Coordinates of C-alpha atoms in Angstrom, one line a residue:
M1 CA 125.3 80.3 78.4
N2 CA 123.5 81.6 81.5
V3 CA 123.2 85.3 81.3
I4 CA 123.0 85.9 85.1
I5 CA 125.4 84.9 87.8
S6 CA 124.9 84.6 91.5
A7 CA 127.1 86.3 94.1
S8 CA 128.6 83.0 95.2
E9 CA 129.3 82.0 91.5
L10 CA 131.0 85.4 91.0
A11 CA 133.2 84.9 94.0
D12 CA 134.3 81.6 92.6
A13 CA 134.9 83.1 89.2
L14 CA 137.0 85.9 90.6
R15 CA 139.3 83.3 92.2
S16 CA 139.6 81.3 89.0
E17 CA 142.5 81.3 86.4
R18 CA 140.2 83.3 84.1
P19 CA 138.5 85.9 86.2
P20 CA 135.8 88.1 84.6
V21 CA 136.1 91.8 84.0
L22 CA 133.8 93.6 86.4
L23 CA 131.8 96.6 85.4
D24 CA 130.2 98.7 88.1
V25 CA 127.3 100.5 86.4
R26 CA 125.5 102.2 89.3
W27 CA 122.8 104.6 88.2
Q28 CA 119.4 105.8 89.2
L29 CA 116.4 106.9 87.2
S30 CA 115.4 109.6 89.7
T31 CA 116.9 113.0 89.0
A32 CA 117.6 113.7 92.7
A33 CA 118.2 111.8 95.8
A34 CA 116.4 112.6 99.1
S35 CA 119.1 115.1 99.8
G36 CA 118.1 117.1 96.8
Q37 CA 121.4 116.2 95.0
P38 CA 121.4 114.1 91.8
F39 CA 122.5 110.5 92.3
D40 CA 126.3 110.2 91.7
G41 CA 127.2 106.7 90.6
R42 CA 130.9 107.6 90.5
A43 CA 130.8 108.7 94.1
A44 CA 129.0 105.5 95.1
Y45 CA 131.6 103.4 93.3
A46 CA 134.4 105.4 95.1
S47 CA 132.9 104.7 98.5
G48 CA 132.9 101.0 98.0
H49 CA 132.8 98.5 95.1
I50 CA 133.6 94.9 94.4
P51 CA 137.4 94.6 94.3
G52 CA 138.7 95.0 90.8
A53 CA 135.5 96.5 89.3
V54 CA 135.7 99.5 87.0
F55 CA 133.1 102.2 87.0
V56 CA 131.2 102.7 83.8
D57 CA 129.0 105.9 83.3
L58 CA 125.7 104.9 81.8
D59 CA 124.8 108.5 80.8
R60 CA 128.1 109.2 79.1
E61 CA 129.4 105.8 78.0
L62 CA 126.4 103.6 77.5
A63 CA 124.3 106.3 75.8
S64 CA 124.6 109.4 73.7
A65 CA 123.3 112.8 74.8
P66 CA 119.5 113.2 75.2
G67 CA 117.6 114.5 72.2
P68 CA 114.9 113.6 69.6
R69 CA 116.1 110.0 69.7
G70 CA 115.3 109.7 73.4
R71 CA 116.9 110.3 76.8
H72 CA 119.3 107.4 76.4
P73 CA 119.9 106.9 72.7
L74 CA 122.5 104.4 71.5
P75 CA 126.1 105.5 72.4
D76 CA 128.7 106.5 69.9
L77 CA 130.4 103.2 69.2
D78 CA 133.8 104.8 69.4
V79 CA 133.0 106.1 72.9
F80 CA 131.5 102.8 74.0
G81 CA 134.3 100.8 72.6
A82 CA 136.9 103.0 74.3
A83 CA 135.1 102.7 77.6
M84 CA 135.0 98.9 77.4
R85 CA 138.7 98.7 76.5
R86 CA 139.6 101.0 79.3
A87 CA 137.7 98.6 81.7
G88 CA 139.8 95.7 80.4
V89 CA 137.2 94.1 78.1
S90 CA 138.6 91.9 75.4
A91 CA 136.7 89.7 72.9
G92 CA 137.8 86.6 74.8
T93 CA 137.4 87.8 78.3
P94 CA 134.3 87.0 80.4
V95 CA 132.4 90.1 81.7
V96 CA 130.1 90.6 84.6
A97 CA 128.1 93.8 85.1
Y98 CA 126.4 94.9 88.3
D99 CA 124.6 97.9 89.7
G100 CA 123.0 99.0 92.9
G101 CA 120.5 96.2 92.9
I102 CA 117.6 97.1 90.6
G103 CA 119.4 95.6 87.6
W104 CA 118.4 98.1 84.9
A105 CA 121.8 99.7 84.4
A106 CA 123.7 96.4 84.5
A107 CA 121.3 95.0 82.0
R108 CA 121.9 98.0 79.7
A109 CA 125.7 97.2 79.8
W110 CA 124.9 93.5 79.2
W111 CA 122.6 94.3 76.2
L112 CA 125.1 96.7 74.6
L113 CA 128.0 94.2 74.9
R114 CA 125.8 91.4 73.5
W115 CA 124.5 93.6 70.7
T116 CA 128.0 94.6 69.7
G117 CA 129.3 91.1 69.6
H118 CA 130.7 90.1 72.9
P119 CA 130.0 86.4 73.5
D120 CA 130.4 86.1 77.3
V121 CA 128.5 88.7 79.4
R122 CA 126.5 88.2 82.5
V123 CA 124.7 90.3 85.1
L124 CA 125.1 89.8 88.9
D125 CA 121.7 88.7 90.0
G126 CA 120.5 91.0 92.8
G127 CA 123.3 93.5 92.1
L128 CA 125.7 94.8 94.8
P129 CA 123.3 94.1 97.7
A130 CA 123.6 90.4 96.9
W131 CA 127.4 90.5 97.2
D132 CA 128.5 89.5 100.7
G133 CA 132.3 89.6 100.0
P134 CA 134.7 92.4 100.7
L135 CA 134.4 95.9 99.1
E136 CA 137.2 98.2 98.3
A137 CA 137.1 102.0 98.3
E138 CA 139.1 104.4 96.2
A139 CA 142.2 106.0 97.6
E140 CA 141.8 109.3 99.4
T141 CA 145.3 110.7 99.1
E142 CA 147.4 111.4 96.0
A143 CA 150.1 108.9 97.1
E144 CA 147.5 106.2 97.6
A145 CA 146.0 106.9 94.2
E146 CA 149.4 106.6 92.5
A147 CA 150.1 103.3 94.2
E148 CA 146.6 102.0 93.4
A149 CA 147.0 103.0 89.8
E150 CA 150.3 101.0 89.5
T151 CA 148.9 97.8 91.0
E152 CA 145.2 97.7 90.2
A153 CA 144.6 99.4 86.8
P154 CA 143.2 96.8 84.4
A155 CA 145.1 95.9 81.3
Q156 CA 143.8 97.6 78.2
G157 CA 141.3 95.4 76.5
D158 CA 140.9 94.8 72.7
F159 CA 137.1 94.7 72.3
V160 CA 135.9 96.4 69.1
P161 CA 132.1 96.7 69.0
K162 CA 130.4 95.3 65.9
P163 CA 126.6 95.7 66.1
A164 CA 124.4 92.8 65.2
E165 CA 121.4 93.2 62.8
G166 CA 117.8 92.8 63.9
A167 CA 118.3 93.4 67.6
V168 CA 117.3 97.1 67.6
L169 CA 113.9 98.6 66.8
D170 CA 113.3 102.2 65.7
A171 CA 109.9 103.9 66.1
D172 CA 108.4 102.5 62.9
G173 CA 109.7 99.0 63.7
A174 CA 108.2 99.2 67.2
A175 CA 104.8 100.3 65.8
A176 CA 104.9 97.5 63.2
L177 CA 105.8 94.9 65.8
A178 CA 102.9 95.9 68.0
R179 CA 100.7 94.8 65.1
S180 CA 102.6 91.8 63.8
G181 CA 104.1 90.3 66.9
V182 CA 104.3 91.2 70.6
L183 CA 105.6 94.6 71.8
L184 CA 106.0 94.8 75.6
D185 CA 106.0 98.0 77.6
A186 CA 108.3 97.5 80.6
R187 CA 107.3 100.6 82.5
A188 CA 105.0 100.7 85.6
G189 CA 101.4 100.0 84.8
K190 CA 100.2 103.4 85.8
R191 CA 102.6 105.0 83.2
Y192 CA 101.4 102.5 80.6
R193 CA 97.8 103.5 81.3
G194 CA 98.6 107.2 81.2
E195 CA 97.5 107.8 84.8
V196 CA 100.8 109.5 85.6
E197 CA 103.8 110.5 83.6
P198 CA 106.6 112.0 85.7
I199 CA 109.2 112.4 83.0
D200 CA 107.9 112.5 79.5
P201 CA 105.5 115.0 78.0
V202 CA 102.7 112.6 77.3
G203 CA 101.4 109.6 79.2
G204 CA 100.1 106.4 77.7
H205 CA 101.6 103.7 75.5
I206 CA 102.3 102.7 71.9
P207 CA 99.1 101.4 70.4
G208 CA 99.1 97.6 70.5
A209 CA 101.8 97.3 73.1
L210 CA 101.1 95.1 76.2
S211 CA 101.9 96.1 79.7
A212 CA 104.7 94.0 81.3
P213 CA 106.3 95.9 84.1
T214 CA 110.0 95.1 84.7
S215 CA 109.3 94.8 88.5
D216 CA 107.4 91.5 87.9
N217 CA 110.6 89.9 86.5
V218 CA 112.2 89.7 90.0
D219 CA 111.4 88.6 93.5
A220 CA 111.4 90.7 96.7
D221 CA 115.2 90.6 96.9
G222 CA 115.6 91.9 93.3
R223 CA 116.7 88.5 92.0
F224 CA 115.3 87.1 88.8
R225 CA 112.4 84.7 89.1
P226 CA 113.2 81.2 87.9
A227 CA 113.2 80.6 84.1
A228 CA 110.0 78.5 84.2
E229 CA 108.1 81.3 86.0
L230 CA 109.3 83.9 83.6
R231 CA 108.3 81.7 80.6
A232 CA 104.8 81.4 82.2
R233 CA 104.6 85.1 82.8
F234 CA 105.5 86.1 79.3
G235 CA 103.5 83.2 77.9
E236 CA 100.3 84.7 79.4
L237 CA 101.1 87.8 77.2
G238 CA 101.4 85.7 74.1
V239 CA 105.2 85.5 74.1
T240 CA 106.8 82.4 72.7
R241 CA 110.0 81.6 70.8
D242 CA 107.9 81.5 67.6
V243 CA 106.6 85.1 67.8
P244 CA 108.8 88.2 67.2
V245 CA 109.1 90.1 70.4
G246 CA 110.2 93.7 71.2
V247 CA 110.5 95.7 74.4
Y248 CA 110.5 99.4 75.2
C249 CA 110.3 101.5 78.4
G250 CA 110.9 105.2 79.0
S251 CA 114.4 105.4 77.5
G252 CA 115.8 102.0 76.8
V253 CA 117.3 101.2 80.2
S254 CA 114.6 99.2 82.1
A255 CA 113.6 97.6 78.8
A256 CA 117.1 96.1 78.6
H257 CA 116.3 94.4 81.9
E258 CA 113.1 92.9 80.4
V259 CA 115.2 91.7 77.4
L260 CA 117.5 90.1 79.9
A261 CA 114.5 88.4 81.7
L262 CA 113.3 87.1 78.3
E263 CA 116.7 85.7 77.6
V264 CA 116.7 83.9 81.0
A265 CA 113.4 82.5 79.9
G266 CA 115.0 81.4 76.6
I267 CA 113.2 83.9 74.4
P268 CA 115.1 86.3 72.2
A269 CA 113.8 89.9 72.0
A270 CA 114.6 93.2 70.2
L271 CA 115.0 96.5 72.1
Y272 CA 113.4 99.8 71.1
V273 CA 116.2 101.9 72.4
G274 CA 114.5 105.3 71.9
S275 CA 111.4 104.0 73.7
W276 CA 108.7 106.3 75.0
S277 CA 111.0 109.3 75.3
E278 CA 111.6 109.1 71.5
W279 CA 108.1 108.1 70.6
T280 CA 106.6 111.2 72.3
S281 CA 109.1 113.6 70.8
D282 CA 107.0 113.5 67.7
P283 CA 103.4 114.7 68.4
A284 CA 102.2 113.0 65.2
R285 CA 102.8 109.6 66.7
P286 CA 99.6 108.0 68.1
V287 CA 99.2 107.5 71.8
A288 CA 96.9 105.0 73.5
V289 CA 95.7 105.3 77.1
G290 CA 94.1 103.0 79.6
P291 CA 94.5 99.3 80.1
D292 CA 93.4 98.4 76.6
P293 CA 96.5 97.9 74.3
Q294 CA 94.7 99.7 71.5

Protein backbone atom coordinates (compact mmCIF):
# COMPACT_ATOMS: atom_id res chain seq x y z
CA MET A 1 0.00 0.00 0.00
CA ASN A 2 1.20 3.50 -0.82
CA VAL A 3 2.12 5.33 2.38
CA ILE A 4 1.50 8.83 1.03
CA ILE A 5 -1.64 10.33 -0.50
CA SER A 6 -2.06 13.39 -2.71
CA ALA A 7 -4.55 16.13 -1.94
CA SER A 8 -6.76 15.13 -4.88
CA GLU A 9 -6.71 11.49 -3.78
CA LEU A 10 -7.63 12.55 -0.26
CA ALA A 11 -10.56 14.62 -1.55
CA ASP A 12 -11.84 11.56 -3.40
CA ALA A 13 -11.34 9.34 -0.36
CA LEU A 14 -13.29 11.72 1.88
CA ARG A 15 -16.25 11.46 -0.52
CA SER A 16 -16.11 7.67 -0.58
CA GLU A 17 -18.21 5.20 1.39
CA ARG A 18 -15.23 4.50 3.62
CA PRO A 19 -13.62 7.88 4.34
CA PRO A 20 -10.39 7.96 6.34
CA VAL A 21 -9.96 9.33 9.82
CA LEU A 22 -8.06 12.62 9.53
CA LEU A 23 -5.37 13.56 12.06
CA ASP A 24 -4.16 17.17 12.16
CA VAL A 25 -0.69 17.02 13.72
CA ARG A 26 0.57 20.56 13.27
CA TRP A 27 3.77 21.17 15.22
CA GLN A 28 7.02 23.10 14.86
CA LEU A 29 10.53 22.37 16.03
CA SER A 30 11.26 26.00 16.82
CA THR A 31 10.59 27.00 20.41
CA ALA A 32 9.10 30.34 19.44
CA ALA A 33 7.55 31.95 16.43
CA ALA A 34 8.60 35.36 15.08
CA SER A 35 6.19 36.95 17.55
CA GLY A 36 8.16 35.48 20.44
CA GLN A 37 5.34 33.11 21.36
CA PRO A 38 5.74 29.33 21.07
CA PHE A 39 3.98 27.77 18.11
CA ASP A 40 0.49 26.62 19.08
CA GLY A 41 -0.68 23.76 16.89
CA ARG A 42 -4.02 23.63 18.64
CA ALA A 43 -4.68 27.29 17.81
CA ALA A 44 -3.63 26.74 14.20
CA TYR A 45 -6.08 23.85 13.99
CA ALA A 46 -8.86 25.97 15.50
CA SER A 47 -8.33 28.72 12.94
CA GLY A 48 -8.75 26.35 10.01
CA HIS A 49 -8.40 22.64 9.28
CA ILE A 50 -9.53 20.06 6.75
CA PRO A 51 -13.19 19.30 7.51
CA GLY A 52 -13.55 16.39 9.88
CA ALA A 53 -9.93 16.38 11.03
CA VAL A 54 -9.13 15.90 14.72
CA PHE A 55 -6.17 17.65 16.33
CA VAL A 56 -3.47 15.45 17.85
CA ASP A 57 -0.84 16.97 20.16
CA LEU A 58 2.60 15.64 19.24
CA ASP A 59 4.26 16.69 22.50
CA ARG A 60 1.58 15.20 24.76
CA GLU A 61 0.00 12.35 22.76
CA LEU A 62 2.71 11.19 20.37
CA ALA A 63 5.54 11.43 22.91
CA SER A 64 6.25 11.21 26.62
CA ALA A 65 7.75 14.02 28.66
CA PRO A 66 11.34 15.01 27.82
CA GLY A 67 14.06 13.42 29.91
CA PRO A 68 17.09 11.13 29.71
CA ARG A 69 15.40 9.16 26.90
CA GLY A 70 15.28 12.27 24.71
CA ARG A 71 13.05 15.24 23.93
CA HIS A 72 10.33 13.09 22.34
CA PRO A 73 10.54 9.59 23.79
CA LEU A 74 7.94 6.98 22.98
CA PRO A 75 4.50 7.89 24.32
CA ASP A 76 2.78 5.94 27.04
CA LEU A 77 0.79 3.45 25.00
CA ASP A 78 -2.36 4.02 27.08
CA VAL A 79 -2.17 7.76 26.35
CA PHE A 80 -1.45 7.20 22.67
CA GLY A 81 -4.19 4.61 22.31
CA ALA A 82 -6.73 6.84 24.02
CA ALA A 83 -5.80 9.74 21.72
CA MET A 84 -6.24 7.59 18.64
CA ARG A 85 -9.59 6.22 19.80
CA ARG A 86 -10.75 9.75 20.62
CA ALA A 87 -9.92 10.72 17.05
CA GLY A 88 -12.04 7.84 15.77
CA VAL A 89 -9.24 5.45 14.82
CA SER A 90 -10.27 1.80 14.61
CA ALA A 91 -8.25 -1.18 13.47
CA GLY A 92 -10.20 -1.40 10.21
CA THR A 93 -10.43 2.32 9.48
CA PRO A 94 -8.04 4.04 7.05
CA VAL A 95 -6.13 6.96 8.56
CA VAL A 96 -4.52 10.01 6.96
CA ALA A 97 -2.23 12.33 8.93
CA TYR A 98 -1.19 15.81 7.88
CA ASP A 99 0.68 18.76 9.33
CA GLY A 100 1.64 22.27 8.31
CA GLY A 101 3.65 21.11 5.33
CA ILE A 102 7.09 20.00 6.45
CA GLY A 103 5.81 16.48 7.04
CA TRP A 104 7.77 15.61 10.17
CA ALA A 105 4.90 15.57 12.66
CA ALA A 106 2.54 13.73 10.31
CA ALA A 107 5.27 11.14 9.75
CA ARG A 108 5.64 10.69 13.50
CA ALA A 109 1.91 9.87 13.74
CA TRP A 110 2.20 7.56 10.72
CA TRP A 111 5.19 5.75 12.23
CA LEU A 112 3.57 5.30 15.64
CA LEU A 113 0.39 3.88 14.15
CA ARG A 114 2.31 1.54 11.87
CA TRP A 115 4.62 0.46 14.71
CA THR A 116 1.66 -0.31 16.93
CA GLY A 117 -0.14 -2.40 14.36
CA HIS A 118 -2.44 -0.21 12.27
CA PRO A 119 -2.43 -1.56 8.69
CA ASP A 120 -3.74 1.44 6.74
CA VAL A 121 -2.06 4.78 7.47
CA ARG A 122 -0.93 7.43 4.99
CA VAL A 123 0.53 10.93 5.10
CA LEU A 124 -0.86 13.81 3.06
CA ASP A 125 1.94 14.62 0.62
CA GLY A 126 2.81 18.30 1.00
CA GLY A 127 0.67 18.72 4.10
CA LEU A 128 -2.02 21.33 4.54
CA PRO A 129 -0.50 23.74 1.96
CA ALA A 130 -1.19 21.10 -0.72
CA TRP A 131 -4.89 20.99 0.19
CA ASP A 132 -6.98 23.24 -2.07
CA GLY A 133 -10.37 22.21 -0.71
CA PRO A 134 -12.42 23.98 1.95
CA LEU A 135 -11.28 24.46 5.53
CA GLU A 136 -13.39 24.65 8.64
CA ALA A 137 -12.74 26.61 11.81
CA GLU A 138 -13.75 25.82 15.35
CA ALA A 139 -16.87 27.42 16.76
CA GLU A 140 -16.35 30.70 18.58
CA THR A 141 -19.44 30.72 20.79
CA GLU A 142 -20.61 28.19 23.35
CA ALA A 143 -23.84 27.55 21.44
CA GLU A 144 -21.92 26.91 18.22
CA ALA A 145 -19.55 24.59 20.07
CA GLU A 146 -22.44 22.55 21.48
CA ALA A 147 -24.05 22.22 18.07
CA GLU A 148 -20.71 21.29 16.52
CA ALA A 149 -20.07 18.64 19.16
CA GLU A 150 -23.43 17.01 18.44
CA THR A 151 -22.92 16.82 14.70
CA GLU A 152 -19.17 16.52 14.08
CA ALA A 153 -17.56 14.63 16.97
CA PRO A 154 -16.08 11.42 15.55
CA ALA A 155 -17.35 8.11 16.79
CA GLN A 156 -15.06 6.53 19.36
CA GLY A 157 -12.58 4.19 17.71
CA ASP A 158 -11.46 0.79 18.93
CA PHE A 159 -7.75 0.85 18.07
CA VAL A 160 -5.51 -0.81 20.69
CA PRO A 161 -1.78 -0.28 20.08
CA LYS A 162 0.34 -3.44 19.94
CA PRO A 163 4.01 -2.61 19.27
CA ALA A 164 5.93 -4.60 16.69
CA GLU A 165 9.33 -6.06 17.43
CA GLY A 166 12.48 -4.87 15.70
CA ALA A 167 11.27 -1.48 14.46
CA VAL A 168 12.75 0.55 17.34
CA LEU A 169 16.41 1.11 18.16
CA ASP A 170 17.88 2.09 21.51
CA ALA A 171 21.27 3.78 21.92
CA ASP A 172 23.21 0.51 21.94
CA GLY A 173 21.28 -0.76 18.94
CA ALA A 174 21.96 2.42 17.00
CA ALA A 175 25.69 2.22 17.78
CA ALA A 176 25.78 -1.42 16.67
CA LEU A 177 23.87 -0.71 13.46
CA ALA A 178 26.33 2.05 12.55
CA ARG A 179 28.96 -0.71 12.43
CA SER A 180 26.98 -3.62 10.99
CA GLY A 181 24.53 -1.89 8.64
CA VAL A 182 23.61 1.68 7.73
CA LEU A 183 22.65 4.32 10.28
CA LEU A 184 21.34 7.54 8.75
CA ASP A 185 21.42 10.94 10.47
CA ALA A 186 18.38 12.89 9.23
CA ARG A 187 19.41 16.28 10.65
CA ALA A 188 20.85 19.17 8.67
CA GLY A 189 24.43 18.58 7.54
CA LYS A 190 25.86 21.34 9.71
CA ARG A 191 24.43 19.72 12.83
CA TYR A 192 25.79 16.33 11.75
CA ARG A 193 29.23 17.86 11.27
CA GLY A 194 29.05 19.63 14.63
CA GLU A 195 29.39 23.10 13.14
CA VAL A 196 26.30 24.27 15.00
CA GLU A 197 23.99 22.76 17.59
CA PRO A 198 21.02 24.97 18.53
CA ILE A 199 19.23 22.52 20.80
CA ASP A 200 21.33 19.73 22.26
CA PRO A 201 24.39 20.15 24.50
CA VAL A 202 26.90 18.63 22.07
CA GLY A 203 27.25 18.88 18.30
CA GLY A 204 28.30 16.08 15.98
CA HIS A 205 26.99 12.61 15.21
CA ILE A 206 26.99 8.99 16.29
CA PRO A 207 30.26 7.43 15.10
CA GLY A 208 29.70 5.55 11.86
CA ALA A 209 26.43 7.30 11.00
CA LEU A 210 25.96 8.79 7.53
CA SER A 211 24.55 12.26 6.87
CA ALA A 212 21.20 12.10 5.04
CA PRO A 213 19.25 15.32 5.67
CA THR A 214 15.48 14.94 5.61
CA SER A 215 15.23 18.04 3.42
CA ASP A 216 16.65 16.05 0.50
CA ASN A 217 13.64 13.68 0.55
CA VAL A 218 11.29 16.32 -0.85
CA ASP A 219 11.04 18.83 -3.68
CA ALA A 220 10.65 22.60 -3.42
CA ASP A 221 6.93 22.21 -2.64
CA GLY A 222 7.58 19.83 0.24
CA ARG A 223 6.29 16.80 -1.67
CA PHE A 224 8.20 13.55 -1.67
CA ARG A 225 10.53 12.92 -4.57
CA PRO A 226 9.54 9.97 -6.80
CA ALA A 227 10.33 6.52 -5.43
CA ALA A 228 13.03 5.90 -8.04
CA GLU A 229 14.83 9.12 -7.08
CA LEU A 230 14.64 8.24 -3.41
CA ARG A 231 16.01 4.75 -4.07
CA ALA A 232 18.89 6.30 -5.99
CA ARG A 233 19.54 8.82 -3.24
CA PHE A 234 19.66 6.20 -0.50
CA GLY A 235 21.51 3.77 -2.75
CA GLU A 236 24.39 6.23 -2.96
CA LEU A 237 24.64 5.87 0.82
CA GLY A 238 24.78 2.09 0.63
CA VAL A 239 21.13 1.55 1.48
CA THR A 240 19.43 -1.45 -0.07
CA ARG A 241 16.69 -3.85 0.99
CA ASP A 242 19.40 -6.37 1.88
CA VAL A 243 21.13 -4.13 4.42
CA PRO A 244 19.68 -3.33 7.87
CA VAL A 245 18.93 0.38 8.05
CA GLY A 246 18.20 2.72 10.95
CA VAL A 247 17.51 6.44 11.20
CA TYR A 248 17.89 9.06 13.91
CA CYS A 249 17.59 12.84 14.15
CA GLY A 250 17.42 15.21 17.09
CA SER A 251 14.46 13.66 18.90
CA GLY A 252 12.83 11.04 16.69
CA VAL A 253 10.48 13.33 14.74
CA SER A 254 12.23 14.28 11.50
CA ALA A 255 13.77 10.79 11.47
CA ALA A 256 10.24 9.39 11.17
CA HIS A 257 9.96 11.42 7.96
CA GLU A 258 13.12 9.71 6.70
CA VAL A 259 11.70 6.29 7.61
CA LEU A 260 8.62 7.29 5.59
CA ALA A 261 10.79 8.33 2.63
CA LEU A 262 12.59 4.99 2.81
CA GLU A 263 9.20 3.24 2.84
CA VAL A 264 8.22 5.18 -0.30
CA ALA A 265 11.44 3.85 -1.83
CA GLY A 266 10.50 0.31 -0.78
CA ILE A 267 13.13 0.02 1.96
CA PRO A 268 12.18 -0.85 5.56
CA ALA A 269 14.04 0.95 8.32
CA ALA A 270 14.13 1.09 12.11
CA LEU A 271 13.82 4.33 14.10
CA TYR A 272 16.11 5.37 16.94
CA VAL A 273 13.42 7.27 18.81
CA GLY A 274 15.67 8.78 21.49
CA SER A 275 18.01 10.07 18.76
CA TRP A 276 20.70 12.67 19.37
CA SER A 277 18.91 14.20 22.36
CA GLU A 278 19.11 10.84 24.16
CA TRP A 279 22.58 9.98 22.87
CA THR A 280 24.10 13.19 24.23
CA SER A 281 22.39 12.86 27.61
CA ASP A 282 25.15 10.40 28.54
CA PRO A 283 28.59 12.09 28.34
CA ALA A 284 30.23 8.65 28.14
CA ARG A 285 28.82 8.04 24.67
CA PRO A 286 31.28 8.85 21.87
CA VAL A 287 30.71 11.77 19.51
CA ALA A 288 32.15 12.22 16.03
CA VAL A 289 32.48 15.58 14.30
CA GLY A 290 33.17 16.70 10.77
CA PRO A 291 32.09 15.16 7.47
CA ASP A 292 33.78 11.80 8.14
CA PRO A 293 31.30 9.28 9.60
CA GLN A 294 33.95 8.02 12.02
